[in-house]
Amino acid sequence: MSKATGGCFCGSVRYEIDGEIRNSTVCHCAGCRRASAAPALAWVTVSADSFEIAQGRLATIRGRKGEKGTCDGCGGERRFCPKCGTHITFVADDRTGEVDVTTGSLDNPDAFPPEKDEGLRSKIAWVKPFA
Ligand SMILES: [Zn+2]
Ligand SMILES: [Zn+2]
């Protein structure tokens, strides 16, 4: 078990992870890229019951399977700070027991280096894989 904390750019959203970080990835899919306006988006995966909003609330944007905004065709919910737009979580429809949390919103992203790249078929040509 590990404990991690994080939050959004403007400081209105804070969250805590009290549980194992299962997975550390960088996703190159078009949905993650557009939702974050970054060339690729790093994620850690935790169990849903270990993720808790400590302050503020999140706004939700839904993407159904195959639609714009999904992660390589995987439907789910992306959650953001409603004030500053920082992308905080993704919950995929086919693994609702888990929450993907943006590594870049963690207070200590150094502790979670990526172990693999995902969504490589959508990768921008000038972006090198991270793992
Ligand atoms: Zn914010
Ligand atoms: Zn993605």
mmCIF file of N, CA and C and ligand atoms in Angstrom:
data_model
loop_
_atom_site.group_PDB
_atom_site.id
_atom_site.type_symbol
_atom_site.label_atom_id
_atom_site.label_comp_id
_atom_site.label_asym_id
_atom_site.label_seq_id
_atom_site.Cartn_x
_atom_site.Cartn_y
_atom_site.Cartn_z
ATOM 1 N N MET A 1 0.845 -1.192 0.000
ATOM 2 C CA MET A 1 0.000 0.000 0.000
ATOM 3 C C MET A 1 0.883 1.246 0.000
ATOM 4 N N SER A 2 0.441 2.222 -0.747
ATOM 5 C CA SER A 2 1.168 3.480 -0.764
ATOM 6 C C SER A 2 0.152 4.604 -0.686
ATOM 7 N N LYS A 3 0.622 5.774 -0.373
ATOM 8 C CA LYS A 3 -0.265 6.916 -0.297
ATOM 9 C C LYS A 3 0.281 7.993 -1.216
ATOM 10 N N ALA A 4 -0.607 8.595 -1.987
ATOM 11 C CA ALA A 4 -0.184 9.667 -2.874
ATOM 12 C C ALA A 4 -1.258 10.738 -2.863
ATOM 13 N N THR A 5 -0.850 11.960 -3.142
ATOM 14 C CA THR A 5 -1.794 13.069 -3.187
ATOM 15 C C THR A 5 -1.569 13.852 -4.468
ATOM 16 N N GLY A 6 -2.568 14.629 -4.838
ATOM 17 C CA GLY A 6 -2.429 15.460 -6.022
ATOM 18 C C GLY A 6 -3.549 16.472 -6.090
ATOM 19 N N GLY A 7 -3.552 17.238 -7.176
ATOM 20 C CA GLY A 7 -4.589 18.247 -7.342
ATOM 21 C C GLY A 7 -4.458 18.966 -8.666
ATOM 22 N N CYS A 8 -5.351 19.934 -8.856
ATOM 23 C CA CYS A 8 -5.412 20.646 -10.133
ATOM 24 C C CYS A 8 -4.542 21.896 -10.113
ATOM 25 N N PHE A 9 -4.478 22.541 -11.252
ATOM 26 C CA PHE A 9 -3.658 23.742 -11.435
ATOM 27 C C PHE A 9 -4.090 24.893 -10.525
ATOM 28 N N CYS A 10 -5.404 25.116 -10.398
ATOM 29 C CA CYS A 10 -5.868 26.294 -9.638
ATOM 30 C C CYS A 10 -5.964 26.029 -8.147
ATOM 31 N N GLY A 11 -5.850 24.778 -7.732
ATOM 32 C CA GLY A 11 -5.836 24.458 -6.309
ATOM 33 C C GLY A 11 -7.195 24.162 -5.706
ATOM 34 N N SER A 12 -8.271 24.247 -6.498
ATOM 35 C CA SER A 12 -9.590 24.007 -5.899
ATOM 36 C C SER A 12 -9.885 22.517 -5.738
ATOM 37 N N VAL A 13 -9.243 21.675 -6.549
ATOM 38 C CA VAL A 13 -9.432 20.233 -6.409
ATOM 39 C C VAL A 13 -8.173 19.610 -5.807
ATOM 40 N N ARG A 14 -8.393 18.804 -4.750
ATOM 41 C CA ARG A 14 -7.306 18.014 -4.157
ATOM 42 C C ARG A 14 -7.820 16.583 -4.018
ATOM 43 N N TYR A 15 -6.936 15.613 -4.208
ATOM 44 C CA TYR A 15 -7.357 14.220 -4.053
ATOM 45 C C TYR A 15 -6.276 13.417 -3.325
ATOM 46 N N GLU A 16 -6.696 12.244 -2.843
ATOM 47 C CA GLU A 16 -5.788 11.331 -2.150
ATOM 48 C C GLU A 16 -5.939 9.930 -2.720
ATOM 49 N N ILE A 17 -4.834 9.242 -2.815
ATOM 50 C CA ILE A 17 -4.836 7.827 -3.199
ATOM 51 C C ILE A 17 -4.294 7.059 -2.003
ATOM 52 N N ASP A 18 -5.111 6.162 -1.479
ATOM 53 C CA ASP A 18 -4.670 5.349 -0.350
ATOM 54 C C ASP A 18 -4.750 3.895 -0.790
ATOM 55 N N GLY A 19 -3.748 3.463 -1.532
ATOM 56 C CA GLY A 19 -3.754 2.109 -2.064
ATOM 57 C C GLY A 19 -2.641 1.955 -3.082
ATOM 58 N N GLU A 20 -2.584 0.765 -3.630
ATOM 59 C CA GLU A 20 -1.501 0.409 -4.539
ATOM 60 C C GLU A 20 -1.647 1.121 -5.896
ATOM 61 N N ILE A 21 -0.550 1.640 -6.399
ATOM 62 C CA ILE A 21 -0.501 2.149 -7.771
ATOM 63 C C ILE A 21 -0.204 0.938 -8.653
ATOM 64 N N ARG A 22 -1.200 0.551 -9.489
ATOM 65 C CA ARG A 22 -1.100 -0.726 -10.205
ATOM 66 C C ARG A 22 -0.321 -0.636 -11.497
ATOM 67 N N ASN A 23 -0.292 0.540 -12.071
ATOM 68 C CA ASN A 23 0.104 0.625 -13.459
ATOM 69 C C ASN A 23 0.542 2.055 -13.713
ATOM 70 N N SER A 24 1.625 2.243 -14.444
ATOM 71 C CA SER A 24 2.041 3.595 -14.807
ATOM 72 C C SER A 24 2.310 3.607 -16.301
ATOM 73 N N THR A 25 1.545 4.386 -17.041
ATOM 74 C CA THR A 25 1.625 4.348 -18.498
ATOM 75 C C THR A 25 1.658 5.770 -19.072
ATOM 76 N N VAL A 26 2.030 5.840 -20.344
ATOM 77 C CA VAL A 26 1.818 7.072 -21.102
ATOM 78 C C VAL A 26 0.926 6.710 -22.276
ATOM 79 N N CYS A 27 -0.195 7.428 -22.418
ATOM 80 C CA CYS A 27 -1.124 7.134 -23.506
ATOM 81 C C CYS A 27 -0.970 8.167 -24.618
ATOM 82 N N HIS A 28 -0.838 7.652 -25.827
ATOM 83 C CA HIS A 28 -0.659 8.507 -27.003
ATOM 84 C C HIS A 28 -1.941 8.620 -27.820
ATOM 85 N N CYS A 29 -3.064 8.113 -27.304
ATOM 86 C CA CYS A 29 -4.286 8.094 -28.113
ATOM 87 C C CYS A 29 -4.816 9.509 -28.356
ATOM 88 N N ALA A 30 -5.631 9.629 -29.398
ATOM 89 C CA ALA A 30 -6.137 10.945 -29.791
ATOM 90 C C ALA A 30 -7.064 11.534 -28.736
ATOM 91 N N GLY A 31 -7.792 10.673 -28.007
ATOM 92 C CA GLY A 31 -8.688 11.166 -26.963
ATOM 93 C C GLY A 31 -7.914 11.806 -25.814
ATOM 94 N N CYS A 32 -6.893 11.116 -25.329
ATOM 95 C CA CYS A 32 -6.080 11.665 -24.237
ATOM 96 C C CYS A 32 -5.349 12.933 -24.693
ATOM 97 N N ARG A 33 -4.879 12.900 -25.918
ATOM 98 C CA ARG A 33 -4.143 14.065 -26.435
ATOM 99 C C ARG A 33 -5.049 15.291 -26.495
ATOM 100 N N ARG A 34 -6.232 15.131 -27.055
ATOM 101 C CA ARG A 34 -7.130 16.270 -27.220
ATOM 102 C C ARG A 34 -7.649 16.750 -25.855
ATOM 103 N N ALA A 35 -7.959 15.808 -24.985
ATOM 104 C CA ALA A 35 -8.532 16.175 -23.682
ATOM 105 C C ALA A 35 -7.548 16.940 -22.812
ATOM 106 N N SER A 36 -6.251 16.712 -23.040
ATOM 107 C CA SER A 36 -5.243 17.373 -22.213
ATOM 108 C C SER A 36 -4.516 18.476 -22.969
ATOM 109 N N ALA A 37 -4.691 18.521 -24.298
ATOM 110 C CA ALA A 37 -3.959 19.453 -25.162
ATOM 111 C C ALA A 37 -2.453 19.272 -25.015
ATOM 112 N N ALA A 38 -2.040 18.055 -24.663
ATOM 113 C CA ALA A 38 -0.623 17.724 -24.530
ATOM 114 C C ALA A 38 -0.293 16.636 -25.553
ATOM 115 N N PRO A 39 0.970 16.507 -25.966
ATOM 116 C CA PRO A 39 1.311 15.518 -26.992
ATOM 117 C C PRO A 39 1.055 14.075 -26.562
ATOM 118 N N ALA A 40 1.090 13.803 -25.266
ATOM 119 C CA ALA A 40 0.774 12.476 -24.725
ATOM 120 C C ALA A 40 0.396 12.688 -23.266
ATOM 121 N N LEU A 41 -0.257 11.691 -22.669
ATOM 122 C CA LEU A 41 -0.766 11.879 -21.307
ATOM 123 C C LEU A 41 -0.372 10.692 -20.442
ATOM 124 N N ALA A 42 0.302 10.985 -19.323
ATOM 125 C CA ALA A 42 0.753 9.937 -18.411
ATOM 126 C C ALA A 42 -0.314 9.649 -17.360
ATOM 127 N N TRP A 43 -0.460 8.350 -17.049
ATOM 128 C CA TRP A 43 -1.508 7.881 -16.131
ATOM 129 C C TRP A 43 -0.944 6.897 -15.120
ATOM 130 N N VAL A 44 -1.504 6.918 -13.916
ATOM 131 C CA VAL A 44 -1.352 5.796 -12.996
ATOM 132 C C VAL A 44 -2.741 5.205 -12.780
ATOM 133 N N THR A 45 -2.810 3.913 -12.516
ATOM 134 C CA THR A 45 -4.090 3.243 -12.300
ATOM 135 C C THR A 45 -4.174 2.776 -10.846
ATOM 136 N N VAL A 46 -5.318 3.068 -10.224
ATOM 137 C CA VAL A 46 -5.540 2.667 -8.835
ATOM 138 C C VAL A 46 -6.932 2.048 -8.721
ATOM 139 N N SER A 47 -7.190 1.320 -7.637
ATOM 140 C CA SER A 47 -8.535 0.778 -7.448
ATOM 141 C C SER A 47 -9.489 1.926 -7.117
ATOM 142 N N ALA A 48 -10.751 1.789 -7.561
ATOM 143 C CA ALA A 48 -11.722 2.881 -7.399
ATOM 144 C C ALA A 48 -11.899 3.255 -5.932
ATOM 145 N N ASP A 49 -11.827 2.262 -5.046
ATOM 146 C CA ASP A 49 -12.079 2.594 -3.634
ATOM 147 C C ASP A 49 -10.871 3.229 -2.943
ATOM 148 N N SER A 50 -9.734 3.301 -3.632
ATOM 149 C CA SER A 50 -8.578 3.949 -3.010
ATOM 150 C C SER A 50 -8.432 5.411 -3.429
ATOM 151 N N PHE A 51 -9.273 5.851 -4.378
ATOM 152 C CA PHE A 51 -9.202 7.241 -4.852
ATOM 153 C C PHE A 51 -10.289 8.069 -4.194
ATOM 154 N N GLU A 52 -9.907 9.173 -3.599
ATOM 155 C CA GLU A 52 -10.876 10.010 -2.902
ATOM 156 C C GLU A 52 -10.620 11.489 -3.164
ATOM 157 N N ILE A 53 -11.697 12.221 -3.485
ATOM 158 C CA ILE A 53 -11.592 13.672 -3.622
ATOM 159 C C ILE A 53 -11.574 14.269 -2.212
ATOM 160 N N ALA A 54 -10.515 14.990 -1.890
ATOM 161 C CA ALA A 54 -10.381 15.568 -0.554
ATOM 162 C C ALA A 54 -10.931 16.984 -0.504
ATOM 163 N N GLN A 55 -10.974 17.634 -1.667
ATOM 164 C CA GLN A 55 -11.445 19.030 -1.714
ATOM 165 C C GLN A 55 -11.950 19.340 -3.108
ATOM 166 N N GLY A 56 -13.042 20.082 -3.190
ATOM 167 C CA GLY A 56 -13.593 20.490 -4.485
ATOM 168 C C GLY A 56 -14.427 19.394 -5.112
ATOM 169 N N ARG A 57 -14.709 19.550 -6.406
ATOM 170 C CA ARG A 57 -15.471 18.536 -7.127
ATOM 171 C C ARG A 57 -14.968 18.498 -8.555
ATOM 172 N N LEU A 58 -15.347 17.436 -9.267
ATOM 173 C CA LEU A 58 -14.896 17.270 -10.641
ATOM 174 C C LEU A 58 -16.075 17.364 -11.599
ATOM 175 N N ALA A 59 -15.843 17.924 -12.771
ATOM 176 C CA ALA A 59 -16.814 17.915 -13.863
ATOM 177 C C ALA A 59 -16.537 16.693 -14.732
ATOM 178 N N THR A 60 -17.598 16.150 -15.353
ATOM 179 C CA THR A 60 -17.482 14.909 -16.117
ATOM 180 C C THR A 60 -17.833 15.124 -17.580
ATOM 181 N N ILE A 61 -17.015 14.546 -18.457
ATOM 182 C CA ILE A 61 -17.350 14.481 -19.880
ATOM 183 C C ILE A 61 -17.345 13.005 -20.267
ATOM 184 N N ARG A 62 -18.456 12.572 -20.864
ATOM 185 C CA ARG A 62 -18.593 11.165 -21.247
ATOM 186 C C ARG A 62 -18.217 10.948 -22.697
ATOM 187 N N GLY A 63 -17.549 9.848 -22.965
ATOM 188 C CA GLY A 63 -17.336 9.439 -24.341
ATOM 189 C C GLY A 63 -17.752 7.989 -24.477
ATOM 190 N N ARG A 64 -18.636 7.705 -25.457
ATOM 191 C CA ARG A 64 -19.018 6.305 -25.664
ATOM 192 C C ARG A 64 -18.023 5.648 -26.604
ATOM 193 N N LYS A 65 -17.998 4.322 -26.543
ATOM 194 C CA LYS A 65 -17.057 3.541 -27.329
ATOM 195 C C LYS A 65 -17.057 3.991 -28.798
ATOM 196 N N GLY A 66 -15.880 4.274 -29.314
ATOM 197 C CA GLY A 66 -15.743 4.648 -30.711
ATOM 198 C C GLY A 66 -15.946 6.128 -30.995
ATOM 199 N N GLU A 67 -16.419 6.877 -29.972
ATOM 200 C CA GLU A 67 -16.646 8.304 -30.183
ATOM 201 C C GLU A 67 -15.393 9.119 -29.919
ATOM 202 N N LYS A 68 -15.470 10.370 -30.312
ATOM 203 C CA LYS A 68 -14.431 11.335 -29.987
ATOM 204 C C LYS A 68 -14.256 11.429 -28.478
ATOM 205 N N GLY A 69 -13.046 11.605 -28.017
ATOM 206 C CA GLY A 69 -12.816 11.823 -26.597
ATOM 207 C C GLY A 69 -12.573 10.556 -25.814
ATOM 208 N N THR A 70 -12.766 9.391 -26.448
ATOM 209 C CA THR A 70 -12.514 8.142 -25.748
ATOM 210 C C THR A 70 -11.031 7.803 -25.839
ATOM 211 N N CYS A 71 -10.610 6.839 -25.041
ATOM 212 C CA CYS A 71 -9.210 6.436 -25.044
ATOM 213 C C CYS A 71 -9.049 5.265 -26.013
ATOM 214 N N ASP A 72 -8.560 5.567 -27.203
ATOM 215 C CA ASP A 72 -8.394 4.557 -28.248
ATOM 216 C C ASP A 72 -9.648 3.692 -28.416
ATOM 217 N N GLY A 73 -10.803 4.334 -28.490
ATOM 218 C CA GLY A 73 -12.039 3.614 -28.739
ATOM 219 C C GLY A 73 -12.699 3.071 -27.496
ATOM 220 N N CYS A 74 -12.031 3.212 -26.340
ATOM 221 C CA CYS A 74 -12.602 2.701 -25.094
ATOM 222 C C CYS A 74 -13.480 3.782 -24.469
ATOM 223 N N GLY A 75 -14.775 3.490 -24.277
ATOM 224 C CA GLY A 75 -15.680 4.466 -23.691
ATOM 225 C C GLY A 75 -15.398 4.682 -22.215
ATOM 226 N N GLY A 76 -15.813 5.823 -21.722
ATOM 227 C CA GLY A 76 -15.622 6.086 -20.310
ATOM 228 C C GLY A 76 -15.887 7.527 -19.955
ATOM 229 N N GLU A 77 -15.526 7.866 -18.729
ATOM 230 C CA GLU A 77 -15.752 9.216 -18.234
ATOM 231 C C GLU A 77 -14.428 9.884 -17.912
ATOM 232 N N ARG A 78 -14.254 11.067 -18.485
ATOM 233 C CA ARG A 78 -13.093 11.899 -18.132
ATOM 234 C C ARG A 78 -13.565 12.954 -17.150
ATOM 235 N N ARG A 79 -12.765 13.173 -16.096
ATOM 236 C CA ARG A 79 -13.145 14.171 -15.103
ATOM 237 C C ARG A 79 -12.074 15.246 -15.013
ATOM 238 N N PHE A 80 -12.560 16.469 -14.828
ATOM 239 C CA PHE A 80 -11.716 17.664 -14.881
ATOM 240 C C PHE A 80 -12.059 18.593 -13.729
ATOM 241 N N CYS A 81 -11.130 19.472 -13.384
ATOM 242 C CA CYS A 81 -11.482 20.577 -12.495
ATOM 243 C C CYS A 81 -12.394 21.521 -13.272
ATOM 244 N N PRO A 82 -13.609 21.823 -12.753
ATOM 245 C CA PRO A 82 -14.528 22.690 -13.500
ATOM 246 C C PRO A 82 -14.052 24.145 -13.571
ATOM 247 N N LYS A 83 -13.099 24.521 -12.736
ATOM 248 C CA LYS A 83 -12.629 25.910 -12.750
ATOM 249 C C LYS A 83 -11.443 26.093 -13.690
ATOM 250 N N CYS A 84 -10.460 25.221 -13.611
ATOM 251 C CA CYS A 84 -9.240 25.458 -14.404
ATOM 252 C C CYS A 84 -9.061 24.442 -15.527
ATOM 253 N N GLY A 85 -9.846 23.367 -15.554
ATOM 254 C CA GLY A 85 -9.780 22.422 -16.670
ATOM 255 C C GLY A 85 -8.745 21.327 -16.547
ATOM 256 N N THR A 86 -7.996 21.288 -15.448
ATOM 257 C CA THR A 86 -7.000 20.215 -15.310
ATOM 258 C C THR A 86 -7.679 18.848 -15.394
ATOM 259 N N HIS A 87 -7.153 17.996 -16.262
ATOM 260 C CA HIS A 87 -7.676 16.643 -16.424
ATOM 261 C C HIS A 87 -7.162 15.793 -15.264
ATOM 262 N N ILE A 88 -8.087 15.215 -14.489
ATOM 263 C CA ILE A 88 -7.681 14.490 -13.278
ATOM 264 C C ILE A 88 -7.856 12.982 -13.431
ATOM 265 N N THR A 89 -9.019 12.500 -13.916
ATOM 266 C CA THR A 89 -9.234 11.050 -13.956
ATOM 267 C C THR A 89 -9.907 10.597 -15.255
ATOM 268 N N PHE A 90 -9.737 9.307 -15.530
ATOM 269 C CA PHE A 90 -10.493 8.613 -16.568
ATOM 270 C C PHE A 90 -10.970 7.301 -15.970
ATOM 271 N N VAL A 91 -12.278 7.014 -16.129
ATOM 272 C CA VAL A 91 -12.813 5.719 -15.705
ATOM 273 C C VAL A 91 -13.393 5.044 -16.941
ATOM 274 N N ALA A 92 -12.783 3.935 -17.352
ATOM 275 C CA ALA A 92 -13.223 3.220 -18.552
ATOM 276 C C ALA A 92 -14.460 2.397 -18.238
ATOM 277 N N ASP A 93 -15.407 2.360 -19.201
ATOM 278 C CA ASP A 93 -16.651 1.604 -19.015
ATOM 279 C C ASP A 93 -16.392 0.127 -18.750
ATOM 280 N N ASP A 94 -15.306 -0.411 -19.289
ATOM 281 C CA ASP A 94 -15.059 -1.844 -19.140
ATOM 282 C C ASP A 94 -14.157 -2.183 -17.951
ATOM 283 N N ARG A 95 -13.760 -1.171 -17.154
ATOM 284 C CA ARG A 95 -13.061 -1.463 -15.896
ATOM 285 C C ARG A 95 -13.410 -0.397 -14.872
ATOM 286 N N THR A 96 -14.697 -0.451 -14.453
ATOM 287 C CA THR A 96 -15.196 0.573 -13.541
ATOM 288 C C THR A 96 -14.658 0.402 -12.120
ATOM 289 N N GLY A 97 -13.993 -0.700 -11.840
ATOM 290 C CA GLY A 97 -13.395 -0.891 -10.516
ATOM 291 C C GLY A 97 -12.079 -0.150 -10.352
ATOM 292 N N GLU A 98 -11.636 0.472 -11.444
ATOM 293 C CA GLU A 98 -10.348 1.172 -11.417
ATOM 294 C C GLU A 98 -10.523 2.622 -11.839
ATOM 295 N N VAL A 99 -9.602 3.452 -11.363
ATOM 296 C CA VAL A 99 -9.552 4.857 -11.780
ATOM 297 C C VAL A 99 -8.160 5.129 -12.332
ATOM 298 N N ASP A 100 -8.109 5.688 -13.522
ATOM 299 C CA ASP A 100 -6.843 6.186 -14.054
ATOM 300 C C ASP A 100 -6.695 7.637 -13.610
ATOM 301 N N VAL A 101 -5.553 7.957 -13.047
ATOM 302 C CA VAL A 101 -5.292 9.296 -12.521
ATOM 303 C C VAL A 101 -4.120 9.895 -13.293
ATOM 304 N N THR A 102 -4.249 11.143 -13.720
ATOM 305 C CA THR A 102 -3.163 11.760 -14.495
ATOM 306 C C THR A 102 -1.910 11.907 -13.624
ATOM 307 N N THR A 103 -0.822 11.329 -14.100
ATOM 308 C CA THR A 103 0.446 11.390 -13.361
ATOM 309 C C THR A 103 0.883 12.839 -13.149
ATOM 310 N N GLY A 104 0.576 13.683 -14.146
ATOM 311 C CA GLY A 104 0.990 15.084 -14.066
ATOM 312 C C GLY A 104 0.253 15.883 -13.001
ATOM 313 N N SER A 105 -0.871 15.361 -12.476
ATOM 314 C CA SER A 105 -1.575 16.073 -11.404
ATOM 315 C C SER A 105 -1.137 15.592 -10.022
ATOM 316 N N LEU A 106 -0.278 14.556 -9.974
ATOM 317 C CA LEU A 106 0.228 14.070 -8.687
ATOM 318 C C LEU A 106 1.234 15.067 -8.108
ATOM 319 N N ASP A 107 1.315 15.114 -6.787
ATOM 320 C CA ASP A 107 2.307 15.983 -6.145
ATOM 321 C C ASP A 107 3.714 15.450 -6.326
ATOM 322 N N ASN A 108 3.832 14.141 -6.528
ATOM 323 C CA ASN A 108 5.156 13.521 -6.627
ATOM 324 C C ASN A 108 5.261 12.610 -7.855
ATOM 325 N N PRO A 109 5.151 13.181 -9.058
ATOM 326 C CA PRO A 109 5.179 12.338 -10.258
ATOM 327 C C PRO A 109 6.513 11.612 -10.450
ATOM 328 N N ASP A 110 7.585 12.105 -9.827
ATOM 329 C CA ASP A 110 8.893 11.441 -9.927
ATOM 330 C C ASP A 110 8.827 9.991 -9.457
ATOM 331 N N ALA A 111 7.898 9.711 -8.537
ATOM 332 C CA ALA A 111 7.833 8.374 -7.942
ATOM 333 C C ALA A 111 7.177 7.353 -8.869
ATOM 334 N N PHE A 112 6.587 7.811 -9.985
ATOM 335 C CA PHE A 112 5.810 6.907 -10.833
ATOM 336 C C PHE A 112 6.234 6.965 -12.299
ATOM 337 N N PRO A 113 7.469 6.549 -12.593
ATOM 338 C CA PRO A 113 7.930 6.568 -13.986
ATOM 339 C C PRO A 113 7.108 5.599 -14.838
ATOM 340 N N PRO A 114 6.849 5.949 -16.102
ATOM 341 C CA PRO A 114 6.034 5.077 -16.944
ATOM 342 C C PRO A 114 6.689 3.729 -17.212
ATOM 343 N N GLU A 115 5.850 2.670 -17.177
ATOM 344 C CA GLU A 115 6.325 1.313 -17.433
ATOM 345 C C GLU A 115 6.015 0.878 -18.852
ATOM 346 N N LYS A 116 5.025 1.518 -19.465
ATOM 347 C CA LYS A 116 4.726 1.186 -20.855
ATOM 348 C C LYS A 116 3.979 2.330 -21.540
ATOM 349 N N ASP A 117 4.019 2.300 -22.877
ATOM 350 C CA ASP A 117 3.291 3.257 -23.703
ATOM 351 C C ASP A 117 2.039 2.591 -24.249
ATOM 352 N N GLU A 118 0.948 3.355 -24.336
ATOM 353 C CA GLU A 118 -0.286 2.840 -24.921
ATOM 354 C C GLU A 118 -0.747 3.777 -26.043
ATOM 355 N N GLY A 119 -1.665 3.283 -26.846
ATOM 356 C CA GLY A 119 -2.214 4.101 -27.925
ATOM 357 C C GLY A 119 -1.194 4.483 -28.976
ATOM 358 N N LEU A 120 -0.194 3.625 -29.182
ATOM 359 C CA LEU A 120 0.936 3.993 -30.060
ATOM 360 C C LEU A 120 0.515 4.196 -31.517
ATOM 361 N N ARG A 121 -0.606 3.558 -31.928
ATOM 362 C CA ARG A 121 -1.002 3.739 -33.329
ATOM 363 C C ARG A 121 -1.480 5.168 -33.597
ATOM 364 N N SER A 122 -1.788 5.918 -32.528
ATOM 365 C CA SER A 122 -2.197 7.316 -32.702
ATOM 366 C C SER A 122 -1.072 8.298 -32.351
ATOM 367 N N LYS A 123 0.104 7.783 -32.020
ATOM 368 C CA LYS A 123 1.197 8.612 -31.527
ATOM 369 C C LYS A 123 1.592 9.694 -32.548
ATOM 370 N N ILE A 124 1.868 10.907 -32.073
ATOM 371 C CA ILE A 124 2.438 11.957 -32.923
ATOM 372 C C ILE A 124 3.834 11.503 -33.355
ATOM 373 N N ALA A 125 4.164 11.711 -34.629
ATOM 374 C CA ALA A 125 5.419 11.177 -35.166
ATOM 375 C C ALA A 125 6.648 11.680 -34.421
ATOM 376 N N TRP A 126 6.630 12.927 -33.958
ATOM 377 C CA TRP A 126 7.828 13.470 -33.319
ATOM 378 C C TRP A 126 7.908 13.186 -31.821
ATOM 379 N N VAL A 127 6.896 12.496 -31.271
ATOM 380 C CA VAL A 127 6.951 12.109 -29.857
ATOM 381 C C VAL A 127 7.603 10.735 -29.750
ATOM 382 N N LYS A 128 8.622 10.637 -28.883
ATOM 383 C CA LYS A 128 9.283 9.346 -28.675
ATOM 384 C C LYS A 128 8.561 8.602 -27.551
ATOM 385 N N PRO A 129 8.465 7.273 -27.645
ATOM 386 C CA PRO A 129 7.870 6.514 -26.548
ATOM 387 C C PRO A 129 8.610 6.805 -25.235
ATOM 388 N N PHE A 130 7.901 6.781 -24.119
ATOM 389 C CA PHE A 130 8.476 7.155 -22.831
ATOM 390 C C PHE A 130 9.076 5.977 -22.082
ATOM 391 N N ALA A 131 8.461 4.799 -22.229
ATOM 392 C CA ALA A 131 8.909 3.648 -21.419
ATOM 393 C C ALA A 131 10.090 2.942 -22.070
HETATM 394 ZN ZN ZN B 1 -8.598 23.726 -10.796
HETATM 395 ZN ZN ZN B 2 -5.709 7.451 -24.068
#
